[in-house]
Amino acid sequence: MNKIYYYIASVLILLTGCSQSSHLHISTTIEAPWQMVTNIILQNSQTASALSLTINTADTGQVIEGFGACFNELGWDALSFLSEEDRNEVLQELFQPGKGANFNICRMPIAANDFSRDWYSYAETPNDYAMEHFSIEHDKETLIPFIHSALKLNPDIRIWASPWCPPTWMKTNGHYASRYQRNCRNDKFRNGLLLSQEGHEGTDMFRTDSIHLNAYALYFQKFIQAYRKNGINIFAVMPQNEYNSAQVFPSCIWTANSLAKFIGSYLGPVMKKEGVEVMFGTMERPHYLQVDTILQNPSATPYISGVGFQWAGRKAIGEVRKRYPQMRLLQTEQECGNGKNDWEGLLHSWDILKHFVNNGVSIYNYWNMALLEGGVSRWGWAQNSLAVVDSTRHTYRWTPEYYLMKHVSHFVSPDAHYIKSTGEAAQKSISFVNPDGQIIIIMVEEDGQDQWIEISASGKEKKMVLLRANSINTICL
């Protein structure tokens, strides 16, 4: 067995005097992930330049429901190159409570997405309005065993789902893609879409007559029921992934008005019968007025239990939170990266995570759990992942972004509260208080030098901690 990841426990002792009372401090650098650190210091010249961080546990924000990532076909294919023992190690690290990332809320596609093996839907027979030929047989090779493996480790994982594309006969262009591939030089990545079939933002590529909308709601219902029969309960759906975006991979553009119609008169009532929530999304534009179109629609609003923002929707979330302070907010997809899986990718992901948490999300989802080295999709897009698999050596390694997620999700419990912080170090951190009163602080030092932080938290003794240059840190008080 070849274990690429490892844990190192170390003790940092600065021989300058007496010790502070105990606290837990875990630190990760690119050279040494997940180290336990103990600082023993005096207030002296070494700490005179400390930055302050003040945490008021009475100043709380949203309740945290959890963290996770997306079950994708190419993720399961990548893990299938590993030995059973190593594959189980990866899955345990992601899902087993108390071990690693503790993922408890995850996403899945309804049929094909951009990290599927190729295009497919559950109902490709043209004009099958009654869904007589509906089948999830395809998923029994990939998504279903992937999810079953996770549920075996944690039966309480909650899963929400969204389509990237409806069956092709429900689209106006009759094709799974929505954008013509310009300058595609590799035939294996071509989607076959003609320029005349390309969609345009602000229009509907779904056939929005009642017969197709009704059939599509039935498609969702059949999906919920079929997965339930296979031991997988879906707690919520969103009607369309990135509904503004014409993509070279499976996609479908909708207008907000048509989505409101679909939710209010078709999808919402059907999902209510199934006991499944409907959340609006995924939102990938800064246009908060599109959210108004949904949330101010009297037919759609009663069915909406949350609003989901993809990473590119980050400029809309602040205004949506201000206008709808009681609405549950989700981050649905961490930005995808470029397949390099480097420290720069971690820092970018940290900025996004920090932004969404500071703006009220209760659920945060990373994107790809695992990919082969290079992370290239069926349509030629290289992306990052939490684990990278070497298909030749049949080994794996954890990426920096995995440790970023673990630094948060390993420690922040479901039903924790976000808490606000002030001081010079506030921009470097996000903080939470767990139901048992434990304070969790995540900090990233990205300025290239060691930095002392003086932490003052209500009800706790002051702490002085050292952040190593270019490090992720979790401090538990």
Short mmCIF file of C-alpha atoms in Angstrom, two decimals:
data_model
loop_
_atom_site.label_atom_id
_atom_site.label_comp_id
_atom_site.label_asym_id
_atom_site.label_seq_id
_atom_site.Cartn_x
_atom_site.Cartn_y
_atom_site.Cartn_z
CA MET A 1 0.00 0.00 0.00
CA ASN A 2 1.36 3.39 -0.96
CA LYS A 3 0.10 6.18 1.27
CA ILE A 4 0.86 9.54 -0.26
CA TYR A 5 -0.78 11.63 2.45
CA TYR A 6 0.41 11.68 6.02
CA TYR A 7 -0.10 13.33 9.35
CA ILE A 8 2.75 14.87 11.35
CA ALA A 9 2.51 15.84 14.98
CA SER A 10 5.10 18.37 16.12
CA VAL A 11 5.66 20.64 19.06
CA LEU A 12 6.93 24.19 18.59
CA ILE A 13 8.64 25.47 21.73
CA LEU A 14 9.96 29.00 22.02
CA LEU A 15 12.25 29.11 25.06
CA THR A 16 11.19 32.50 26.31
CA GLY A 17 9.39 31.72 29.52
CA CYS A 18 6.20 30.26 30.92
CA SER A 19 3.42 28.56 28.97
CA GLN A 20 -0.07 29.61 28.15
CA SER A 21 -3.07 27.49 29.09
CA SER A 22 -3.82 24.80 26.52
CA HIS A 23 -5.61 25.18 23.23
CA LEU A 24 -5.61 23.15 20.03
CA HIS A 25 -3.77 24.58 17.03
CA ILE A 26 -3.47 22.65 13.76
CA SER A 27 -1.36 24.11 10.95
CA THR A 28 -0.78 23.20 7.30
CA THR A 29 1.93 24.39 4.94
CA ILE A 30 2.69 23.07 1.48
CA GLU A 31 5.68 21.18 2.89
CA ALA A 32 4.04 19.84 6.05
CA PRO A 33 0.26 19.35 6.19
CA TRP A 34 -1.81 18.95 9.33
CA GLN A 35 0.70 19.60 12.10
CA MET A 36 -0.25 19.98 15.72
CA VAL A 37 1.45 23.07 17.15
CA THR A 38 2.03 24.23 20.72
CA ASN A 39 3.34 27.74 21.36
CA ILE A 40 5.06 28.49 24.68
CA ILE A 41 5.86 32.20 24.93
CA LEU A 42 6.25 35.32 27.03
CA GLN A 43 4.92 38.72 26.14
CA ASN A 44 8.17 40.16 24.80
CA SER A 45 9.74 41.62 21.69
CA GLN A 46 8.88 38.53 19.69
CA THR A 47 5.17 39.23 20.08
CA ALA A 48 5.19 43.01 20.13
CA SER A 49 4.05 43.07 16.52
CA ALA A 50 1.13 40.69 17.12
CA LEU A 51 -2.11 41.41 15.28
CA SER A 52 -5.29 41.43 17.34
CA LEU A 53 -8.37 39.28 16.81
CA THR A 54 -11.43 39.86 19.00
CA ILE A 55 -14.34 37.43 18.96
CA ASN A 56 -17.71 38.14 20.55
CA THR A 57 -19.67 34.89 20.83
CA ALA A 58 -22.87 36.86 21.38
CA ASP A 59 -22.58 38.39 17.90
CA THR A 60 -23.65 35.34 15.93
CA GLY A 61 -24.76 34.86 12.35
CA GLN A 62 -26.15 31.93 10.40
CA VAL A 63 -26.44 28.36 11.66
CA ILE A 64 -24.08 26.03 9.81
CA GLU A 65 -25.71 22.94 8.30
CA GLY A 66 -22.52 21.46 6.92
CA PHE A 67 -19.90 21.00 4.25
CA GLY A 68 -19.37 18.65 1.34
CA ALA A 69 -18.60 18.23 -2.35
CA CYS A 70 -20.18 16.79 -5.49
CA PHE A 71 -20.51 13.14 -6.48
CA ASN A 72 -19.31 13.09 -10.10
CA GLU A 73 -18.81 10.16 -12.46
CA LEU A 74 -15.18 11.00 -13.20
CA GLY A 75 -14.52 11.08 -9.47
CA TRP A 76 -15.66 7.48 -9.09
CA ASP A 77 -13.72 6.47 -12.19
CA ALA A 78 -10.56 7.99 -10.70
CA LEU A 79 -11.03 6.18 -7.39
CA SER A 80 -11.53 2.93 -9.29
CA PHE A 81 -7.83 2.98 -10.28
CA LEU A 82 -6.91 2.51 -6.61
CA SER A 83 -6.72 -0.70 -4.65
CA GLU A 84 -9.77 -1.39 -2.53
CA GLU A 85 -7.77 -0.55 0.59
CA ASP A 86 -6.59 2.82 -0.72
CA ARG A 87 -10.02 3.69 -2.13
CA ASN A 88 -11.55 2.98 1.27
CA GLU A 89 -8.92 5.21 2.89
CA VAL A 90 -9.93 8.09 0.62
CA LEU A 91 -13.62 7.56 1.30
CA GLN A 92 -13.06 7.30 5.06
CA GLU A 93 -11.04 10.50 5.02
CA LEU A 94 -13.87 12.30 3.23
CA PHE A 95 -16.93 10.87 4.97
CA GLN A 96 -16.23 8.92 8.15
CA PRO A 97 -17.34 11.04 11.12
CA GLY A 98 -14.46 12.24 13.27
CA LYS A 99 -11.70 11.09 10.92
CA GLY A 100 -11.09 13.67 8.22
CA ALA A 101 -13.25 16.15 6.35
CA ASN A 102 -16.51 14.99 7.98
CA PHE A 103 -18.53 15.80 4.85
CA ASN A 104 -22.23 15.67 5.70
CA ILE A 105 -24.05 17.59 2.92
CA CYS A 106 -23.18 16.74 -0.68
CA ARG A 107 -24.40 17.42 -4.17
CA MET A 108 -25.08 15.17 -7.15
CA PRO A 109 -26.12 15.75 -10.77
CA ILE A 110 -29.45 14.65 -12.19
CA ALA A 111 -27.98 12.69 -15.13
CA ALA A 112 -24.94 14.04 -17.02
CA ASN A 113 -22.83 17.02 -16.03
CA ASP A 114 -19.47 18.39 -17.20
CA PHE A 115 -17.59 15.75 -15.18
CA SER A 116 -19.60 12.80 -16.43
CA ARG A 117 -18.08 10.20 -18.73
CA ASP A 118 -20.18 11.60 -21.59
CA TRP A 119 -23.67 12.88 -22.29
CA TYR A 120 -26.69 10.89 -21.12
CA SER A 121 -30.11 11.51 -19.61
CA TYR A 122 -32.66 9.27 -17.93
CA ALA A 123 -35.26 9.71 -20.69
CA GLU A 124 -33.83 10.15 -24.19
CA THR A 125 -36.80 8.58 -25.98
CA PRO A 126 -38.32 11.54 -27.89
CA ASN A 127 -41.68 12.84 -26.70
CA ASP A 128 -41.86 10.42 -23.76
CA TYR A 129 -44.09 12.79 -21.81
CA ALA A 130 -45.27 10.04 -19.44
CA MET A 131 -41.68 8.94 -18.73
CA GLU A 132 -42.48 5.36 -19.72
CA HIS A 133 -38.84 4.77 -20.69
CA PHE A 134 -37.29 6.58 -17.72
CA SER A 135 -34.28 4.71 -16.30
CA ILE A 136 -31.35 5.38 -13.96
CA GLU A 137 -29.59 2.19 -15.09
CA HIS A 138 -26.58 4.21 -16.25
CA ASP A 139 -25.94 5.49 -12.71
CA LYS A 140 -25.61 1.98 -11.29
CA GLU A 141 -22.03 1.85 -12.62
CA THR A 142 -20.84 5.13 -11.12
CA LEU A 143 -22.93 7.55 -9.08
CA ILE A 144 -24.93 5.01 -7.11
CA PRO A 145 -21.93 2.95 -5.89
CA PHE A 146 -20.07 6.20 -5.15
CA ILE A 147 -22.92 7.45 -2.98
CA HIS A 148 -23.49 4.04 -1.38
CA SER A 149 -19.82 3.95 -0.36
CA ALA A 150 -20.21 7.31 1.36
CA LEU A 151 -23.49 6.39 3.07
CA LYS A 152 -21.93 3.19 4.39
CA LEU A 153 -19.48 5.38 6.33
CA ASN A 154 -22.04 8.01 7.33
CA PRO A 155 -25.73 7.12 6.81
CA ASP A 156 -26.71 10.66 7.79
CA ILE A 157 -25.16 12.36 4.75
CA ARG A 158 -27.73 14.66 3.15
CA ILE A 159 -27.77 14.94 -0.64
CA TRP A 160 -29.25 17.58 -2.91
CA ALA A 161 -29.40 17.37 -6.69
CA SER A 162 -29.72 19.50 -9.81
CA PRO A 163 -29.71 18.86 -13.56
CA TRP A 164 -27.16 20.34 -15.93
CA CYS A 165 -29.39 19.55 -18.89
CA PRO A 166 -32.85 18.07 -19.49
CA PRO A 167 -33.42 15.29 -22.03
CA THR A 168 -32.41 16.70 -25.41
CA TRP A 169 -35.92 16.58 -26.86
CA MET A 170 -37.02 19.07 -24.21
CA LYS A 171 -34.53 21.68 -25.51
CA THR A 172 -35.16 24.05 -28.39
CA ASN A 173 -31.89 23.08 -30.10
CA GLY A 174 -32.32 19.33 -29.59
CA HIS A 175 -28.77 18.98 -28.22
CA TYR A 176 -27.22 18.58 -24.77
CA ALA A 177 -24.75 21.45 -25.30
CA SER A 178 -25.64 25.12 -25.58
CA ARG A 179 -22.45 26.70 -26.94
CA TYR A 180 -20.58 26.12 -30.18
CA GLN A 181 -16.96 25.06 -29.68
CA ARG A 182 -14.68 27.65 -31.22
CA ASN A 183 -11.03 26.72 -31.74
CA CYS A 184 -11.45 23.15 -30.51
CA ARG A 185 -8.41 21.35 -31.93
CA ASN A 186 -8.93 17.94 -30.37
CA ASP A 187 -11.67 15.82 -31.88
CA LYS A 188 -12.19 13.79 -28.71
CA PHE A 189 -13.42 16.92 -26.91
CA ARG A 190 -15.90 18.00 -29.59
CA ASN A 191 -19.60 18.18 -28.71
CA GLY A 192 -20.98 18.19 -32.26
CA LEU A 193 -23.07 21.33 -31.77
CA LEU A 194 -23.57 23.53 -34.82
CA LEU A 195 -23.20 27.30 -34.62
CA SER A 196 -26.88 27.61 -35.58
CA GLN A 197 -27.81 25.58 -32.46
CA GLU A 198 -26.01 27.86 -30.02
CA GLY A 199 -28.02 29.43 -27.22
CA HIS A 200 -27.93 32.99 -25.93
CA GLU A 201 -28.20 34.30 -22.40
CA GLY A 202 -31.53 35.93 -21.62
CA THR A 203 -33.53 33.43 -23.67
CA ASP A 204 -35.12 30.06 -22.91
CA MET A 205 -33.55 26.95 -24.39
CA PHE A 206 -36.08 24.78 -22.57
CA ARG A 207 -39.43 24.30 -24.31
CA THR A 208 -41.61 26.19 -21.84
CA ASP A 209 -45.05 25.00 -22.97
CA SER A 210 -47.12 23.18 -20.37
CA ILE A 211 -46.66 19.70 -21.82
CA HIS A 212 -42.85 19.89 -21.58
CA LEU A 213 -42.86 21.59 -18.17
CA ASN A 214 -45.20 18.95 -16.81
CA ALA A 215 -43.05 16.16 -18.28
CA TYR A 216 -39.92 17.69 -16.75
CA ALA A 217 -41.50 17.84 -13.28
CA LEU A 218 -42.37 14.17 -13.73
CA TYR A 219 -38.73 13.53 -14.73
CA PHE A 220 -37.62 15.01 -11.38
CA GLN A 221 -40.21 12.91 -9.55
CA LYS A 222 -39.09 9.70 -11.26
CA PHE A 223 -35.49 10.52 -10.30
CA ILE A 224 -36.42 11.03 -6.65
CA GLN A 225 -38.41 7.80 -6.55
CA ALA A 226 -35.80 5.71 -8.39
CA TYR A 227 -32.99 6.84 -6.13
CA ARG A 228 -35.14 6.24 -3.08
CA LYS A 229 -35.69 2.65 -4.25
CA ASN A 230 -31.91 2.33 -4.42
CA GLY A 231 -31.50 3.45 -0.81
CA ILE A 232 -30.57 7.07 -1.53
CA ASN A 233 -32.81 9.87 -0.27
CA ILE A 234 -32.56 13.28 -1.92
CA PHE A 235 -33.53 16.04 0.51
CA ALA A 236 -33.64 18.92 -2.00
CA VAL A 237 -33.39 19.82 -5.68
CA MET A 238 -32.50 22.93 -7.64
CA PRO A 239 -34.14 23.32 -11.06
CA GLN A 240 -31.06 24.10 -13.18
CA ASN A 241 -27.30 24.35 -12.79
CA GLU A 242 -26.00 27.76 -13.93
CA TYR A 243 -29.22 28.70 -15.70
CA ASN A 244 -27.73 31.74 -17.45
CA SER A 245 -24.78 29.95 -19.02
CA ALA A 246 -24.51 28.46 -22.50
CA GLN A 247 -21.79 25.84 -22.13
CA VAL A 248 -20.01 23.41 -24.46
CA PHE A 249 -20.97 20.62 -22.05
CA PRO A 250 -24.47 19.62 -20.83
CA SER A 251 -26.34 22.85 -20.08
CA CYS A 252 -29.62 24.66 -20.60
CA ILE A 253 -30.38 28.37 -20.45
CA TRP A 254 -33.55 29.55 -18.72
CA THR A 255 -34.93 32.98 -17.99
CA ALA A 256 -35.80 33.72 -14.38
CA ASN A 257 -39.46 34.20 -15.34
CA SER A 258 -39.66 30.73 -16.86
CA LEU A 259 -37.94 29.17 -13.84
CA ALA A 260 -40.48 30.88 -11.59
CA LYS A 261 -43.28 29.42 -13.70
CA PHE A 262 -41.72 25.95 -13.61
CA ILE A 263 -41.18 26.03 -9.84
CA GLY A 264 -44.55 27.52 -8.94
CA SER A 265 -46.85 25.47 -11.16
CA TYR A 266 -44.97 22.24 -11.85
CA LEU A 267 -41.82 21.33 -9.91
CA GLY A 268 -42.84 22.78 -6.54
CA PRO A 269 -46.16 20.92 -6.17
CA VAL A 270 -44.64 17.63 -7.35
CA MET A 271 -41.66 17.86 -4.98
CA LYS A 272 -43.95 18.77 -2.11
CA LYS A 273 -45.80 15.48 -2.64
CA GLU A 274 -42.45 13.66 -2.45
CA GLY A 275 -41.35 15.50 0.71
CA VAL A 276 -38.42 17.08 -1.15
CA GLU A 277 -37.38 20.72 -0.82
CA VAL A 278 -36.92 23.04 -3.79
CA MET A 279 -34.12 25.58 -3.66
CA PHE A 280 -33.52 28.22 -6.31
CA GLY A 281 -30.28 28.00 -8.24
CA THR A 282 -27.65 27.65 -9.14
CA MET A 283 -27.01 31.38 -9.44
CA GLU A 284 -23.83 32.24 -11.37
CA ARG A 285 -24.31 35.93 -12.12
CA PRO A 286 -24.13 39.13 -10.03
CA HIS A 287 -27.73 39.95 -10.98
CA TYR A 288 -29.64 39.85 -7.68
CA LEU A 289 -32.74 41.13 -9.47
CA GLN A 290 -33.06 37.69 -11.06
CA VAL A 291 -33.45 36.30 -7.55
CA ASP A 292 -36.14 38.92 -6.94
CA THR A 293 -38.00 37.52 -9.94
CA ILE A 294 -38.21 34.16 -8.19
CA LEU A 295 -38.64 35.20 -4.56
CA GLN A 296 -41.27 37.83 -5.36
CA ASN A 297 -43.30 35.50 -7.54
CA PRO A 298 -46.41 34.54 -5.51
CA SER A 299 -46.64 31.08 -7.09
CA ALA A 300 -42.96 30.11 -6.75
CA THR A 301 -42.07 31.64 -3.38
CA PRO A 302 -44.01 29.21 -1.15
CA TYR A 303 -41.92 26.33 -2.50
CA ILE A 304 -38.47 27.94 -2.14
CA SER A 305 -36.45 26.84 0.91
CA GLY A 306 -33.12 28.36 -0.08
CA VAL A 307 -31.03 30.11 -2.72
CA GLY A 308 -27.85 28.53 -4.08
CA PHE A 309 -24.91 30.53 -5.44
CA GLN A 310 -22.21 29.06 -7.63
CA TRP A 311 -18.79 30.70 -7.16
CA ALA A 312 -19.45 33.18 -9.99
CA GLY A 313 -22.57 34.42 -8.19
CA ARG A 314 -20.57 35.79 -5.27
CA LYS A 315 -21.30 39.42 -6.14
CA ALA A 316 -25.05 38.84 -5.77
CA ILE A 317 -25.16 37.13 -2.39
CA GLY A 318 -24.64 40.22 -0.23
CA GLU A 319 -27.61 42.06 -1.70
CA VAL A 320 -29.80 38.95 -1.64
CA ARG A 321 -28.99 38.44 2.04
CA LYS A 322 -29.85 42.07 2.75
CA ARG A 323 -33.17 41.85 0.92
CA TYR A 324 -34.16 38.40 2.27
CA PRO A 325 -32.50 38.09 5.70
CA GLN A 326 -34.47 34.96 6.68
CA MET A 327 -33.66 33.03 3.49
CA ARG A 328 -31.28 30.06 3.72
CA LEU A 329 -28.23 30.61 1.51
CA LEU A 330 -25.91 27.99 0.02
CA GLN A 331 -22.61 27.97 -1.82
CA THR A 332 -23.15 25.27 -4.43
CA GLU A 333 -19.78 24.91 -6.15
CA GLN A 334 -16.25 26.00 -5.30
CA GLU A 335 -14.42 27.56 -8.26
CA CYS A 336 -13.02 24.79 -10.44
CA GLY A 337 -9.34 25.65 -10.79
CA ASN A 338 -7.04 24.65 -13.65
CA GLY A 339 -5.85 21.16 -12.76
CA LYS A 340 -2.62 22.37 -11.14
CA ASN A 341 -3.85 21.81 -7.56
CA ASP A 342 -1.26 24.22 -6.19
CA TRP A 343 -1.05 26.58 -3.21
CA GLU A 344 -2.27 29.48 -5.35
CA GLY A 345 -5.46 27.52 -5.94
CA LEU A 346 -5.86 27.10 -2.20
CA LEU A 347 -5.49 30.84 -1.59
CA HIS A 348 -8.10 31.61 -4.23
CA SER A 349 -10.45 29.02 -2.74
CA TRP A 350 -9.88 30.53 0.71
CA ASP A 351 -10.95 33.96 -0.54
CA ILE A 352 -14.13 32.47 -2.00
CA LEU A 353 -14.92 30.38 1.09
CA LYS A 354 -14.32 33.35 3.38
CA HIS A 355 -16.52 35.60 1.24
CA PHE A 356 -19.46 33.21 1.19
CA VAL A 357 -19.26 32.36 4.91
CA ASN A 358 -19.04 36.05 5.81
CA ASN A 359 -22.12 36.63 3.64
CA GLY A 360 -24.32 34.09 5.34
CA VAL A 361 -24.12 30.66 3.70
CA SER A 362 -25.14 27.73 5.87
CA ILE A 363 -24.00 25.03 3.40
CA TYR A 364 -20.69 25.06 1.53
CA ASN A 365 -19.89 22.61 -1.28
CA TYR A 366 -16.55 21.99 -2.94
CA TRP A 367 -16.69 20.68 -6.52
CA ASN A 368 -14.67 17.59 -7.57
CA MET A 369 -13.81 15.12 -4.82
CA ALA A 370 -11.29 13.14 -6.89
CA LEU A 371 -9.86 13.24 -10.42
CA LEU A 372 -7.06 11.66 -12.36
CA GLU A 373 -3.80 13.59 -12.61
CA GLY A 374 -4.43 16.66 -14.76
CA GLY A 375 -8.16 16.68 -14.02
CA VAL A 376 -9.34 16.87 -17.64
CA SER A 377 -13.05 16.47 -18.38
CA ARG A 378 -14.74 14.79 -21.35
CA TRP A 379 -14.97 18.27 -22.91
CA GLY A 380 -11.30 19.16 -22.35
CA TRP A 381 -11.48 21.30 -19.21
CA ALA A 382 -8.75 20.73 -16.59
CA GLN A 383 -9.96 21.29 -13.03
CA ASN A 384 -8.82 20.87 -9.44
CA SER A 385 -9.96 18.24 -6.97
CA LEU A 386 -9.52 17.23 -3.34
CA ALA A 387 -7.69 14.01 -4.19
CA VAL A 388 -5.56 13.32 -7.27
CA VAL A 389 -5.13 9.77 -8.55
CA ASP A 390 -2.14 8.52 -10.55
CA SER A 391 -3.65 5.96 -12.93
CA THR A 392 -0.25 4.44 -13.77
CA ARG A 393 1.05 3.94 -10.25
CA HIS A 394 -2.40 3.41 -8.74
CA THR A 395 -1.64 5.88 -5.95
CA TYR A 396 -3.27 9.06 -4.69
CA ARG A 397 -2.39 12.28 -2.95
CA TRP A 398 -4.33 14.98 -1.15
CA THR A 399 -4.24 18.48 -2.61
CA PRO A 400 -3.84 21.78 -0.74
CA GLU A 401 -7.54 22.50 -1.22
CA TYR A 402 -8.39 19.28 0.59
CA TYR A 403 -6.55 20.54 3.64
CA LEU A 404 -8.33 23.89 3.37
CA MET A 405 -11.69 22.13 3.47
CA LYS A 406 -10.56 19.83 6.27
CA HIS A 407 -9.33 22.76 8.36
CA VAL A 408 -12.94 23.96 8.39
CA SER A 409 -15.17 20.92 8.12
CA HIS A 410 -13.24 18.66 10.52
CA PHE A 411 -13.85 21.08 13.38
CA VAL A 412 -17.06 23.02 12.63
CA SER A 413 -20.02 20.91 13.75
CA PRO A 414 -23.52 20.90 12.26
CA ASP A 415 -25.61 23.51 14.12
CA ALA A 416 -22.54 25.63 14.85
CA HIS A 417 -23.02 29.37 14.54
CA TYR A 418 -20.89 31.73 12.51
CA ILE A 419 -19.51 34.44 14.78
CA LYS A 420 -18.21 37.83 13.79
CA SER A 421 -14.72 39.02 14.64
CA THR A 422 -12.96 42.36 14.70
CA GLY A 423 -9.36 43.54 14.90
CA GLU A 424 -6.34 43.69 12.66
CA ALA A 425 -6.42 39.95 11.93
CA ALA A 426 -10.14 39.75 11.16
CA GLN A 427 -9.52 39.80 7.40
CA LYS A 428 -7.36 36.69 7.76
CA SER A 429 -10.00 34.64 9.54
CA ILE A 430 -13.48 33.19 9.89
CA SER A 431 -14.86 31.97 13.22
CA PHE A 432 -17.60 29.70 14.55
CA VAL A 433 -18.95 28.52 17.88
CA ASN A 434 -19.96 24.86 18.13
CA PRO A 435 -23.07 23.75 20.03
CA ASP A 436 -20.85 22.71 22.97
CA GLY A 437 -19.40 26.24 23.23
CA GLN A 438 -16.04 25.48 21.61
CA ILE A 439 -14.79 28.35 19.45
CA ILE A 440 -13.28 27.43 16.07
CA ILE A 441 -11.07 29.96 14.27
CA ILE A 442 -9.70 29.34 10.78
CA MET A 443 -6.87 31.65 9.71
CA VAL A 444 -4.65 31.79 6.62
CA GLU A 445 -1.28 33.54 6.65
CA GLU A 446 -0.48 34.43 3.05
CA ASP A 447 1.96 37.34 3.40
CA GLY A 448 5.08 35.18 3.29
CA GLN A 449 6.22 35.70 6.88
CA ASP A 450 5.48 34.35 10.35
CA GLN A 451 2.85 36.33 12.23
CA TRP A 452 1.81 36.36 15.88
CA ILE A 453 -1.91 36.74 16.60
CA GLU A 454 -3.38 37.77 19.96
CA ILE A 455 -6.85 36.28 20.30
CA SER A 456 -9.45 37.66 22.70
CA ALA A 457 -12.69 35.71 22.89
CA SER A 458 -15.58 36.30 25.27
CA GLY A 459 -15.47 33.86 28.15
CA LYS A 460 -11.97 32.65 27.23
CA GLU A 461 -8.46 33.50 28.38
CA LYS A 462 -6.39 35.53 25.91
CA LYS A 463 -4.29 33.41 23.58
CA MET A 464 -1.16 34.17 21.61
CA VAL A 465 -0.65 31.97 18.54
CA LEU A 466 1.97 31.91 15.81
CA LEU A 467 0.91 31.55 12.19
CA ARG A 468 3.72 30.20 10.06
CA ALA A 469 4.39 31.89 6.72
CA ASN A 470 2.05 30.62 3.99
CA SER A 471 -0.05 28.42 6.25
CA ILE A 472 -3.64 27.43 6.98
CA ASN A 473 -4.49 27.23 10.67
CA THR A 474 -7.34 26.08 12.86
CA ILE A 475 -7.40 27.21 16.49
CA CYS A 476 -9.89 25.62 18.88
CA LEU A 477 -10.60 27.41 22.17
#
